Short mmCIF file of C-alpha atoms in Angstrom, two decimals:
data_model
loop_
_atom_site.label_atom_id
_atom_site.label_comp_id
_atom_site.label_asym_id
_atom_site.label_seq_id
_atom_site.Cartn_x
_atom_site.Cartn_y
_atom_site.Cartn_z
CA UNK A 8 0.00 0.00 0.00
CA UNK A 9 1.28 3.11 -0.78
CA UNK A 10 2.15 5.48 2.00
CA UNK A 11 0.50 8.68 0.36
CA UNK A 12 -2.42 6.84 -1.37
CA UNK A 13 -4.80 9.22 0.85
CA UNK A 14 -3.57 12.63 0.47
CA UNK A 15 -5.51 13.40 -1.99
CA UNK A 16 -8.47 12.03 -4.37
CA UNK A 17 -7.73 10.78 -8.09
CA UNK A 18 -10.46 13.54 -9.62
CA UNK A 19 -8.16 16.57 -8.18
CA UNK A 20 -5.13 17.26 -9.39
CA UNK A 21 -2.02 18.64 -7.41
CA UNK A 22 -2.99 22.39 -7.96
CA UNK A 23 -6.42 21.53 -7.04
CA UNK A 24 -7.71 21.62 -10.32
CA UNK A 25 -10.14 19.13 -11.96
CA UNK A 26 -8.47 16.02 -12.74
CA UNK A 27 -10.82 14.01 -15.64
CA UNK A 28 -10.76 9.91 -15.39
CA UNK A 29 -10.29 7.99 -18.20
CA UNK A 30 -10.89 4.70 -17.53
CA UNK A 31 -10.32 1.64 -19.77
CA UNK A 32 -13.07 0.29 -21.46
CA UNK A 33 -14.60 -2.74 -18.91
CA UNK A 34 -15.54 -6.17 -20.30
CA UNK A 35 -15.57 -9.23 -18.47
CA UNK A 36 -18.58 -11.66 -16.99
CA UNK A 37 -19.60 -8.97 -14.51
CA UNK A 38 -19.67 -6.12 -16.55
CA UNK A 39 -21.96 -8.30 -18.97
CA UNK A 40 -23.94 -9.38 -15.63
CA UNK A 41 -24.26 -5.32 -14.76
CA UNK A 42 -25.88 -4.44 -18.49
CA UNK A 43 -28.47 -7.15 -18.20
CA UNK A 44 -29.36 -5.25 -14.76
CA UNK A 45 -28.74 -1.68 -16.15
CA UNK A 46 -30.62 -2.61 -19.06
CA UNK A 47 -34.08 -3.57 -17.33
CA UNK A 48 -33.64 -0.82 -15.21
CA UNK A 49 -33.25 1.89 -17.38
CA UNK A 50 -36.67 0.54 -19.45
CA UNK A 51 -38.23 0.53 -16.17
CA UNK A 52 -37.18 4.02 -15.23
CA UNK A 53 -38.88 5.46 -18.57
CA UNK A 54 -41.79 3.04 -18.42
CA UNK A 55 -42.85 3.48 -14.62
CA UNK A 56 -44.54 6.73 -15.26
CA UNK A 57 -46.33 5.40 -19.10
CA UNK A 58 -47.39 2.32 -17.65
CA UNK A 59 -50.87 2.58 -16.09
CA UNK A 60 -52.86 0.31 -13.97
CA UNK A 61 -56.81 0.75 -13.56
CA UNK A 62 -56.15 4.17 -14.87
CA UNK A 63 -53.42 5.20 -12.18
CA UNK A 64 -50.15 6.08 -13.69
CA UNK A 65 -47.28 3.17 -12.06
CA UNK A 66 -45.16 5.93 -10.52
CA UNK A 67 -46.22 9.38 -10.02
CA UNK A 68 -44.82 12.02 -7.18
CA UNK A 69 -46.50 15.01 -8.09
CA UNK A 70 -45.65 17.44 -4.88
CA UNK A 71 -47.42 20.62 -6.08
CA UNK A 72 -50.39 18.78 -6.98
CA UNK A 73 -49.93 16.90 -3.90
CA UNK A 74 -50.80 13.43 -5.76
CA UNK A 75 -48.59 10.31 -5.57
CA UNK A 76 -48.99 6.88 -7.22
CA UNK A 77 -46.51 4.14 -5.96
CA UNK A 78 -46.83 0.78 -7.73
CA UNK A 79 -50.30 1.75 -9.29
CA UNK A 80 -52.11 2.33 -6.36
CA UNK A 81 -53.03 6.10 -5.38
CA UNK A 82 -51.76 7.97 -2.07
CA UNK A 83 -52.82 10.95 -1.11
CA UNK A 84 -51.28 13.56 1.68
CA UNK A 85 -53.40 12.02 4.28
CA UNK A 86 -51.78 9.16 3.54
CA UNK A 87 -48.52 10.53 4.69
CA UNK A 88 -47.59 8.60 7.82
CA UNK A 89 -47.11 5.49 5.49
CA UNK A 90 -44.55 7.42 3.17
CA UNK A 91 -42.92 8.02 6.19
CA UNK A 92 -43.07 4.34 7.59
CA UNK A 93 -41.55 3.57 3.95
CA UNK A 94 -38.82 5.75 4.00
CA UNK A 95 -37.98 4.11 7.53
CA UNK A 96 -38.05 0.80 6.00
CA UNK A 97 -35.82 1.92 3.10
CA UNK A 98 -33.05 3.08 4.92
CA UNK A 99 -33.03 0.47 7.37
CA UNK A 100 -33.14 -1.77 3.94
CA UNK A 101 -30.10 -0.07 2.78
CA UNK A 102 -27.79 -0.03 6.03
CA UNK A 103 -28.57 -3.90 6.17
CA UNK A 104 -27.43 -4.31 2.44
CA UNK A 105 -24.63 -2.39 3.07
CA UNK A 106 -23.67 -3.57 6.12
CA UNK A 107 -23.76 -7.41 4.84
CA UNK A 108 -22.53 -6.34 1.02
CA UNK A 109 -20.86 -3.04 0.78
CA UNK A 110 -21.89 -0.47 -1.57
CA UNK A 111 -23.20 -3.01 -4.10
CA UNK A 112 -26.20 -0.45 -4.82
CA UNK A 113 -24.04 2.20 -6.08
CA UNK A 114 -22.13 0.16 -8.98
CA UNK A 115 -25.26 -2.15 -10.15
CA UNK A 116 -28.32 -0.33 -9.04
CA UNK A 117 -27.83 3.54 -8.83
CA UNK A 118 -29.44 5.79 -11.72
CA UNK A 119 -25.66 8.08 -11.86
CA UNK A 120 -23.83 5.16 -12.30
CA UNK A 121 -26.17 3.51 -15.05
CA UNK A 122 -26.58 6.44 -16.54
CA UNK A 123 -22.98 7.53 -17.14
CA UNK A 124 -21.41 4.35 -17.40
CA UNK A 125 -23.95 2.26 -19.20
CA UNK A 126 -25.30 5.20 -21.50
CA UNK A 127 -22.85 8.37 -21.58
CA UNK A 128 -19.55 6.57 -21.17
CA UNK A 129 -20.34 4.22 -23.68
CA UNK A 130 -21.30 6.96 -26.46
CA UNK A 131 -17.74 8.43 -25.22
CA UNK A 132 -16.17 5.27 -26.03
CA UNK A 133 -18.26 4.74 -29.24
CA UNK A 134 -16.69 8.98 -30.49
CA UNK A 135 -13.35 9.32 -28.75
CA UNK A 136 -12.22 5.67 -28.50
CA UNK A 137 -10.77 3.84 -25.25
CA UNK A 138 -8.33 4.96 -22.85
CA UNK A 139 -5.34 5.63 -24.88
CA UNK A 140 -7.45 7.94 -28.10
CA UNK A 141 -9.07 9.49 -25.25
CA UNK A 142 -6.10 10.81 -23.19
CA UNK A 143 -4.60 11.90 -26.70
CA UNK A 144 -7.53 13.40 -28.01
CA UNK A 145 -7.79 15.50 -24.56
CA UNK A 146 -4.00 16.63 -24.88
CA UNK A 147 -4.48 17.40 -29.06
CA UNK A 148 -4.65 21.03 -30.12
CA UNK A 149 -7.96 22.08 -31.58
CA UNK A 150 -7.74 20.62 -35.27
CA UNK A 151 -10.89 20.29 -36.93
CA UNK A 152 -11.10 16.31 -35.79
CA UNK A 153 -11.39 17.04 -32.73
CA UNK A 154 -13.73 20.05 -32.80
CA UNK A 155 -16.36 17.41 -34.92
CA UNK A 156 -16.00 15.01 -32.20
CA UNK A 157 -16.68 16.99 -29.28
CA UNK A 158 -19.36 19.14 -30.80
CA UNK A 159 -21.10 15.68 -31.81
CA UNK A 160 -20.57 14.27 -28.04
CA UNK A 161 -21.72 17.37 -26.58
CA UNK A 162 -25.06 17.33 -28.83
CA UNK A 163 -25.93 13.57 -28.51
CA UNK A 164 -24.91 14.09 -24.50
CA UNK A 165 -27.59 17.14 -24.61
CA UNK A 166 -29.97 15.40 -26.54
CA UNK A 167 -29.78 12.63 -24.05
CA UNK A 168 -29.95 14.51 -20.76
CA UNK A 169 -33.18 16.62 -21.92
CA UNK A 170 -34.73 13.30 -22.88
CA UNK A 171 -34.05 12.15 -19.43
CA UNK A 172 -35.32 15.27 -18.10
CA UNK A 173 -38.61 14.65 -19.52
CA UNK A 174 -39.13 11.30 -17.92
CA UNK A 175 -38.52 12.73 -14.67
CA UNK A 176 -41.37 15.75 -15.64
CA UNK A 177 -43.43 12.22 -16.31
CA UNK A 178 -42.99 11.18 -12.67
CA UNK A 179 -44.05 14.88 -11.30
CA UNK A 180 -46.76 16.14 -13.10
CA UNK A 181 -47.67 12.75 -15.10
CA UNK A 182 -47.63 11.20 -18.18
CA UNK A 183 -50.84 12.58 -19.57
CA UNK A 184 -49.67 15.83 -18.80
CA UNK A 185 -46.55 16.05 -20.35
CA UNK A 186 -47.70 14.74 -23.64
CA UNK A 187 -50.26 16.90 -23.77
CA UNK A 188 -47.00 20.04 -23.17
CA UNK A 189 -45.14 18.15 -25.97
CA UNK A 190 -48.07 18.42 -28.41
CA UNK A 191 -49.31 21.79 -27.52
CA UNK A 192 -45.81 23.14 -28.19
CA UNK A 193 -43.09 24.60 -26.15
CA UNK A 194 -44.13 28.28 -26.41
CA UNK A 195 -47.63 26.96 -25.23
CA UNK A 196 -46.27 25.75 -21.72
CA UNK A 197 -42.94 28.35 -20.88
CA UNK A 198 -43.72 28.32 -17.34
CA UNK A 199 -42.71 24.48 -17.78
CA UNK A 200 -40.46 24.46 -20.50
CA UNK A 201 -37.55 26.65 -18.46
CA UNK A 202 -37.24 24.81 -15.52
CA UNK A 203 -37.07 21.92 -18.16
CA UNK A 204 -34.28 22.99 -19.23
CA UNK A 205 -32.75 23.71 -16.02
CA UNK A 206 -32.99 20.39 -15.52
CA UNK A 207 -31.40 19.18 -18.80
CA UNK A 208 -28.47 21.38 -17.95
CA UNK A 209 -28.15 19.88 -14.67
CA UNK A 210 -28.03 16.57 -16.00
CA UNK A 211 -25.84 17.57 -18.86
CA UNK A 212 -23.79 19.10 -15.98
CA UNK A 213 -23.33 16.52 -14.13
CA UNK A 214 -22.78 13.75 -16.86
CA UNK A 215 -20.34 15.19 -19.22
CA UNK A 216 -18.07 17.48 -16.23
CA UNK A 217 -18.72 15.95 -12.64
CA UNK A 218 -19.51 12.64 -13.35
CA UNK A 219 -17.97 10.42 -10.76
CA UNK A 220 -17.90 13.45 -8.17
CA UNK A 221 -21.10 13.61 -7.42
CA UNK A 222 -20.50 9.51 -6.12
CA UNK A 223 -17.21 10.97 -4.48
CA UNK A 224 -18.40 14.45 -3.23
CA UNK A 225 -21.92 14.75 -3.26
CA UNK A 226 -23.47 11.26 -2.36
CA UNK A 227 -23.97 11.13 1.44
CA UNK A 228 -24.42 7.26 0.82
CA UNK A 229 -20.62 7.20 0.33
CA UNK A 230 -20.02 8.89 3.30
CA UNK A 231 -21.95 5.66 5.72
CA UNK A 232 -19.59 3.20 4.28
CA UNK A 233 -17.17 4.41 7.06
CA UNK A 234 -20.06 3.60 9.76
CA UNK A 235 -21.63 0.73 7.96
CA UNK A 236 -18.93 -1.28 6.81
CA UNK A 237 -16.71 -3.80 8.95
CA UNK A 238 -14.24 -6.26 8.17
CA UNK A 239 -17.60 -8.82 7.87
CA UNK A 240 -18.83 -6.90 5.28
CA UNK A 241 -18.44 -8.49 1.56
CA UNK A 242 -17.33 -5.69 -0.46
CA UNK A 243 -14.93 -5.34 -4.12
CA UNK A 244 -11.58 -6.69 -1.78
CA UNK A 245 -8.06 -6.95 -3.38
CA UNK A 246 -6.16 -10.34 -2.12
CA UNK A 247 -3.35 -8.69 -0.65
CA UNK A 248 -2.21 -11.94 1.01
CA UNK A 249 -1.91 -13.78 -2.58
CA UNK A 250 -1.09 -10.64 -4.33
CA UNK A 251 1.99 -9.58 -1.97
CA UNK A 252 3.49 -12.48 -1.05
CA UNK A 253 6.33 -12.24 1.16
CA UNK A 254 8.73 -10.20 -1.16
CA UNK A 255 5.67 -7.79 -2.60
CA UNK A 256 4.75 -7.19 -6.06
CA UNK A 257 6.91 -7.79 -8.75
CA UNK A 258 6.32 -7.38 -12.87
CA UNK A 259 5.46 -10.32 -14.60
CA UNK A 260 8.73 -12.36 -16.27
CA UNK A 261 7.99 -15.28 -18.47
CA UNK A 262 10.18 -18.14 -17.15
CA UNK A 263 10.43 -16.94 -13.64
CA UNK A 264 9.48 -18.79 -10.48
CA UNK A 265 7.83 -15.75 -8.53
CA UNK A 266 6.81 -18.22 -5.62
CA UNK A 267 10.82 -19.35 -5.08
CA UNK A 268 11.76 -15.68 -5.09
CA UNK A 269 8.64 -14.89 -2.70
CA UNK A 270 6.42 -12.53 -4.93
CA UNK A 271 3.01 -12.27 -5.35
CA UNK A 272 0.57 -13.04 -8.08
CA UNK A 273 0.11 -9.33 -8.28
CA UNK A 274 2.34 -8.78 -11.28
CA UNK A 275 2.01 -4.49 -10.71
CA UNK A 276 0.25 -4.02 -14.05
CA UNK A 277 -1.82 -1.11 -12.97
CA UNK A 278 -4.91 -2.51 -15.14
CA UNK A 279 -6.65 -2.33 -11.94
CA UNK A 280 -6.34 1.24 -11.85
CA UNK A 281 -6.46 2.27 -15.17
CA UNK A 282 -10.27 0.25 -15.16
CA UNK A 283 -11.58 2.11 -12.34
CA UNK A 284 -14.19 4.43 -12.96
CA UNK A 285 -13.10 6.79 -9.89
CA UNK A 286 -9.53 6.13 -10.65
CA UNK A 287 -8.56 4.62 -7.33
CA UNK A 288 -6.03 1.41 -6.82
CA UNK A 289 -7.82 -1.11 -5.14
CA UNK A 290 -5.14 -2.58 -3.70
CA UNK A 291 -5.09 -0.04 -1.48
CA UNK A 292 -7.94 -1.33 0.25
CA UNK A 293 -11.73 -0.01 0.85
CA UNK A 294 -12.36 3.71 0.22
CA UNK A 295 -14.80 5.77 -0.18
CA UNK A 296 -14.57 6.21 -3.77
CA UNK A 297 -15.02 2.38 -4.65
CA UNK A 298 -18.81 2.29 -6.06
CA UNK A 299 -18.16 -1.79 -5.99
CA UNK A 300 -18.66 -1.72 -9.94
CA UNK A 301 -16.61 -5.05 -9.98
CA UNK A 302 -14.69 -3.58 -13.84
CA UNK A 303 -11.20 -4.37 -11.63
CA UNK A 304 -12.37 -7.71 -10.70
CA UNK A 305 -12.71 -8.42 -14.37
CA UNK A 306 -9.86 -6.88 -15.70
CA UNK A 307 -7.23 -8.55 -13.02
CA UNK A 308 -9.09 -12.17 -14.05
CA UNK A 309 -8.44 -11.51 -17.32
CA UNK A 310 -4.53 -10.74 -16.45
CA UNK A 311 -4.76 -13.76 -14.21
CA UNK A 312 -6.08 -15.80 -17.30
CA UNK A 313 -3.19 -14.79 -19.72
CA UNK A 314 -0.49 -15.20 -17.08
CA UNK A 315 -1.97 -18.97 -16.24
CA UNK A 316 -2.60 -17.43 -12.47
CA UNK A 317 -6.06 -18.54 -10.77
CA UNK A 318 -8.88 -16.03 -10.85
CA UNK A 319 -10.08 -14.20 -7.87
CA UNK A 320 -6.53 -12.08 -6.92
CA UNK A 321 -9.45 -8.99 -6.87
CA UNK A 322 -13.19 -10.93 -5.77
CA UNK A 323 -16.39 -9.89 -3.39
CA UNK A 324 -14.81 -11.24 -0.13
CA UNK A 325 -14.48 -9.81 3.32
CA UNK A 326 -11.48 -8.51 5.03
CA UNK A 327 -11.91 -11.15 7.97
CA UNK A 328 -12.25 -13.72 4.97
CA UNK A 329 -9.05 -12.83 3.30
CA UNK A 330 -7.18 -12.03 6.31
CA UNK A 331 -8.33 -15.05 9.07
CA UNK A 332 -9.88 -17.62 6.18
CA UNK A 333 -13.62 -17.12 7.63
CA UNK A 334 -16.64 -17.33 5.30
CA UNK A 335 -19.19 -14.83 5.35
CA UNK A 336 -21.79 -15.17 8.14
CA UNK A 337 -24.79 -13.52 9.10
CA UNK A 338 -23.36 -11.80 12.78
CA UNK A 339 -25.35 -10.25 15.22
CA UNK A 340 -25.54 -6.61 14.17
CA UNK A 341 -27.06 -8.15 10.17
CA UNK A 342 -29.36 -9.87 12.93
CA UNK A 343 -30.48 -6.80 14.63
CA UNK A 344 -31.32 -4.66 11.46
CA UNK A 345 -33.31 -7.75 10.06
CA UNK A 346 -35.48 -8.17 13.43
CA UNK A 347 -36.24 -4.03 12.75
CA UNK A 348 -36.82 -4.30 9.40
CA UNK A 349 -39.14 -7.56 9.34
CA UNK A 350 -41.26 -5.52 12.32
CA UNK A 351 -41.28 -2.14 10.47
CA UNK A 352 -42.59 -4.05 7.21
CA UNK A 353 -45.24 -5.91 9.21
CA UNK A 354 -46.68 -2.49 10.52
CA UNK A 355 -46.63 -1.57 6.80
CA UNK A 356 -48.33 -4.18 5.64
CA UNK A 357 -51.21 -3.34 8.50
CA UNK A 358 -51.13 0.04 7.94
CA UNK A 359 -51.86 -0.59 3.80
CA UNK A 360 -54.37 -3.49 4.99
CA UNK A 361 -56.01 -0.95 7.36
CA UNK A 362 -56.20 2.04 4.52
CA UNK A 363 -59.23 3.31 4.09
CA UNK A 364 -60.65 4.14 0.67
CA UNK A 365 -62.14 7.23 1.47
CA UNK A 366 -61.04 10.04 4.03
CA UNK A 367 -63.73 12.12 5.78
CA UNK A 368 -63.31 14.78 7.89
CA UNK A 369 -66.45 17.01 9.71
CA UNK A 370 -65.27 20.48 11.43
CA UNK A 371 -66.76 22.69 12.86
CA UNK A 372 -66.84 25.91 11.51
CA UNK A 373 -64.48 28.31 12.50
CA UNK A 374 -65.65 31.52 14.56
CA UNK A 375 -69.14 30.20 14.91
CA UNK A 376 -70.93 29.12 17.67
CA UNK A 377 -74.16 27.05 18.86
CA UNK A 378 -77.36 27.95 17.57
CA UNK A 379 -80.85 27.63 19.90
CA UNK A 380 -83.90 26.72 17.79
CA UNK A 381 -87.40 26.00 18.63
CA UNK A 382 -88.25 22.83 20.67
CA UNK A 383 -84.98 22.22 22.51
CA UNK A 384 -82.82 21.86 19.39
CA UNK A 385 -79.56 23.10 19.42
CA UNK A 386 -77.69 23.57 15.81
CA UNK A 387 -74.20 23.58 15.22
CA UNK A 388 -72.72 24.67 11.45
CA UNK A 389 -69.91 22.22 9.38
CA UNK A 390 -67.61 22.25 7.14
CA UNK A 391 -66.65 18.33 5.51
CA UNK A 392 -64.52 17.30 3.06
CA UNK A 393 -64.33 13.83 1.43
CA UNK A 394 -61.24 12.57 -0.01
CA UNK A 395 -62.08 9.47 -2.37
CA UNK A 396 -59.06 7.62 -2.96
CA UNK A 397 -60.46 5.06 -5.40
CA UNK A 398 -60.84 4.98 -9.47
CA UNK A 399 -64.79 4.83 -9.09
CA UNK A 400 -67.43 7.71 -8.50
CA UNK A 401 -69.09 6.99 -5.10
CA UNK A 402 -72.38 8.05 -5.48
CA UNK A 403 -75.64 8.83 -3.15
CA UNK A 404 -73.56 10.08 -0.63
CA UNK A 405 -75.06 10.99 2.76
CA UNK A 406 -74.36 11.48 6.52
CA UNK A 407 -75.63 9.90 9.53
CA UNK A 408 -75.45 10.43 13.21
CA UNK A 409 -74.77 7.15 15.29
CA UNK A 410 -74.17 8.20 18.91
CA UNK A 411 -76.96 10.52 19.43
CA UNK A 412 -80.13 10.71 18.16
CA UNK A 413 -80.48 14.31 16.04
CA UNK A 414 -80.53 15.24 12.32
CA UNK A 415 -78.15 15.97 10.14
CA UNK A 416 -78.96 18.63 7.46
CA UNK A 417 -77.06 19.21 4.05
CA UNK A 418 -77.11 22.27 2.56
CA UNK A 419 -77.91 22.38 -1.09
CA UNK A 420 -78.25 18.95 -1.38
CA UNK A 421 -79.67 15.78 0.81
CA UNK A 422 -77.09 13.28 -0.73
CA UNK A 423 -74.07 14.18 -3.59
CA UNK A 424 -71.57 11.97 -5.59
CA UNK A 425 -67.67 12.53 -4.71
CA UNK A 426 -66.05 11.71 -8.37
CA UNK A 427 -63.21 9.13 -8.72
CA UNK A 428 -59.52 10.32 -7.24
CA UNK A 429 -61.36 13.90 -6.20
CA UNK A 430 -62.31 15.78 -2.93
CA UNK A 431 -65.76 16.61 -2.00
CA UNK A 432 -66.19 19.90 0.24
CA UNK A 433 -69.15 21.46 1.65
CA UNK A 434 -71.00 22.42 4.76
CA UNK A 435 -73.66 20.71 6.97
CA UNK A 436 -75.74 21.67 10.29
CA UNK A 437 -75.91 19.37 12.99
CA UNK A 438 -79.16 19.56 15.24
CA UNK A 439 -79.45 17.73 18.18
CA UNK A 440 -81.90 18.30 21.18
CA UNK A 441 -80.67 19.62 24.66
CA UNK A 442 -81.79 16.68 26.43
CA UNK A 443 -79.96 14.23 24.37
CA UNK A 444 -76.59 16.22 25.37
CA UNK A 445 -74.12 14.79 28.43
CA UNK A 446 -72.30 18.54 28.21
CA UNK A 447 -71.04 21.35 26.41
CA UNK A 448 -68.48 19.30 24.08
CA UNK A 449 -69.90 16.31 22.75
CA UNK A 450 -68.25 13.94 20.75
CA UNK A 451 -70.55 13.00 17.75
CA UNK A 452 -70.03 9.96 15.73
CA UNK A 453 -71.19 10.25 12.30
CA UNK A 454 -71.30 7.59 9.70
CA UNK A 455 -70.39 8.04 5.93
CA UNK A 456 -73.01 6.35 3.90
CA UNK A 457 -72.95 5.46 0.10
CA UNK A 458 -76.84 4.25 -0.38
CA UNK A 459 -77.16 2.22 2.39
CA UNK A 460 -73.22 1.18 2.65
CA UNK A 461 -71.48 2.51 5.73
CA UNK A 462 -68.08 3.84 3.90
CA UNK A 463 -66.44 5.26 6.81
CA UNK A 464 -66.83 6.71 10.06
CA UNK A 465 -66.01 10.23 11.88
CA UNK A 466 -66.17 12.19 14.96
CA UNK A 467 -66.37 15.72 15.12
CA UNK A 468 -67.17 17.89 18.60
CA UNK A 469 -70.71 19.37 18.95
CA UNK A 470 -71.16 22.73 21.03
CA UNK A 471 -73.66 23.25 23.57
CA UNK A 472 -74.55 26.19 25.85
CA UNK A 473 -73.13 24.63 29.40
CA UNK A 474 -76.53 25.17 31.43
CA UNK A 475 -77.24 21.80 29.51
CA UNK A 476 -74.61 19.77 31.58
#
């Protein structure tokens, strides 16, 4: 291990300028394993919000709107305690996985590392070529060859990110919405179309000039590998016992007997390094800039292969399983996030079981106070509102008191429909006599009825003068 590896990180240079990566173009088993994944996940990404189910778009987080579909079915803000509980669940989820497998997310899951390495990296390859052409092409003056290749990466890299921009508009203000933008026309819709392309220059930004930084800088997910991680963990792990040796590296010489003069299988070709898309030398150990993308753990197997060395010098292992021989085990702390997790899940699962399909709420209204009428009766004035969280109208929809006997009086209208995925609002008076009162603040029950099917239930306070006690 080099003594200085730390002092600084591989994107800066030494006057603290931006230092560009060019890493080697991967191949290997894994990286073919890691398209298949990136693949399916980038056609879900730009499916979710164009897929629909009974009418509800797949994915949908529209905030100003306050409107969210998650897997098809419809949440409203009400429904906002089991976001939370979700959330919860997700992060446990993630310290667990990264706890037991390192940051295994980041290199096969995560939308910037798809993204750039499965989509903008490989255009980059496909224009400037691999390593070598691209490190010349950055050092070449301006000749005409290289102005035509960067003008076409930049457009094709624009191109892309304002596509991508548009699929994230899909998941915020919906699918039907944005289509309806697109064919309308952009001077139709400005109000949209800037922050639009805000957005595209974000991505844009990010993608062809900070790229890996935002994994090494901005990502606070890198930055709980140093509380998450222990020598259990199974993370991207460089043999350092194999590769060392007793006498260290030494550079590959055909003919020679490395294991009489003490030497390693680590034959100091640097591949390692010049694969990594965060330009760090694994054999260096864990940092915080390994994303676990596995393209040294391919490149050092193919090395292995052509110097007739076994596979697996760079492998997912553990530091206690390279250093003490111990296979991977589930310990007590993996044990203690599961037992959280499998209890936070089950409340979930109530909680969705338990959801009601339609949210009523009775007030009374504000600044008013009791009313005395004729025969006893004491009125008090409502305000309601419905929330129907289904795809279906519910129709003939009336209110009924079950603790006290009274009548409840609509105004406008004796019953009303509350359309699909809408709110109903509107006021009500309450009349109830004196002598059915226990005191000033009663708690009323009232039932939500939909023709003669009790929907839901409330309970709202009823005011009384306090003579009634």
């Amino acid at each position: 291990m080099e003594d200085n590896f730390r002092d600084s990180i591989g994107t800066i240079t030494e006057e603290g300028k931006r230092n560009f990566i060019f890493p080697k173009k991967p191949s290997g088993r894994y990286y073919d394993y890691r398209k298949y994944v990136s693949y399916f996940l980038l056609i879900f990404l730009i499916a979710a919000p164009f897929v629909k189910i009974n009418g509800h778009q797949f994915l949908l987080f529209n905030v100003l709107d306050r409107r969210f579909n998650i897997f098809g079915l419809p949440f409203w803000p009400q429904d906002f305690h089991l976001v939370v509980v979700s959330m919860i669940i997700g992060v446990i989820f993630i310290a667990l996985f990264t706890v037991a497998y390192g940051r295994i997310f980041c290199g096969w899951m995560c939308p910037q590392t798809i993204f750039l390495e499965m989509v903008f990296r490989r255009i980059e390859y496909w224009i400037d070529g691999d390593r070598g052409a691209q490190m010349r092409l950055a050092k070449a003056p301006w000749t005409g060859k290289k102005i035509r290749k960067r003008v076409l990466k930049w457009i094709i890299f624009f191109i892309i990110s304002f596509f991508i921009a548009n699929v994230f508009l899909a998941y915020l203000i919906g699918s039907d919405q944005l289509l309806s933008y697109i064919t309308d026309g952009p001077m139709a819709h400005l109000s949209t179309m800037i922050p639009l392309l805000i957005f595209t220059g974000v991505f844009y930004f990010i993608f062809a000039w900070f790229r890996e930084q935002v994994c090494i800088i901005a990502c606070p997910y890198g930055r709980l590998q140093g509380v998450l991680l222990d020598d259990k963990s199974i993370v991207v792990a460089y043999d350092h016992k194999r590769g060392e040796g007793e006498s260290g590296r030494k550079k590959f010489r055909k003919n020679e007997d490395r294991e009489a003069l003490g030497h390693g299988d680590c034959i100091d070709c640097f591949q390692c390094v010049n694969v990594c898309p965060t330009g760090i030398d694994i054999r260096n150990g864990t940092q915080l800039e390994c994303v676990n993308c596995t393209a040294c753990i391919d490149e050092c197997d193919h090395i292995m292969d052509s110097i007739n060395k076994p596979k697996g010098l760079i492998r997912y292992a553990s530091e206690d399983e390279i250093t003490n021989n111990n296979k991977f085990k589930f310990t007590a702390r993996m044990k203690g996030y599961t037992a959280v997790l499998a209890v936070l899940t089950g409340i979930l699962i109530g909680m969705l079981f338990m959801r009601n399909e339609v949210e009523a709420n009775i007030l009374r209204l504000p600044g008013q106070l009791y009313e005395r009428k004729e025969n006893n009766i004491i009125s008090n004035v409502y305000t309601y509102k419905l929330v129907n969280k289904t795809t279906k109208d519910i129709e003939n929809v009336r209110f009924e008191l079950m603790s006290h006997n009274g009548e409840i009086k609509m105004v406008s209208q004796d019953s009303f429909t509350v359309p699909a995925e809408e709110i109903a609002e509107g006021t009500l008076f309450i009349e109830i006599n004196a002598s059915a009162l226990n005191g000033d603040k009663d708690k009323l029950k009232i039932g939500v009825y939909s023709d003669d099917k009790l929907i839901e239930t409330t309970v709202t306070q009823f005011l009384a003068p306090r003579s009634y006690n």
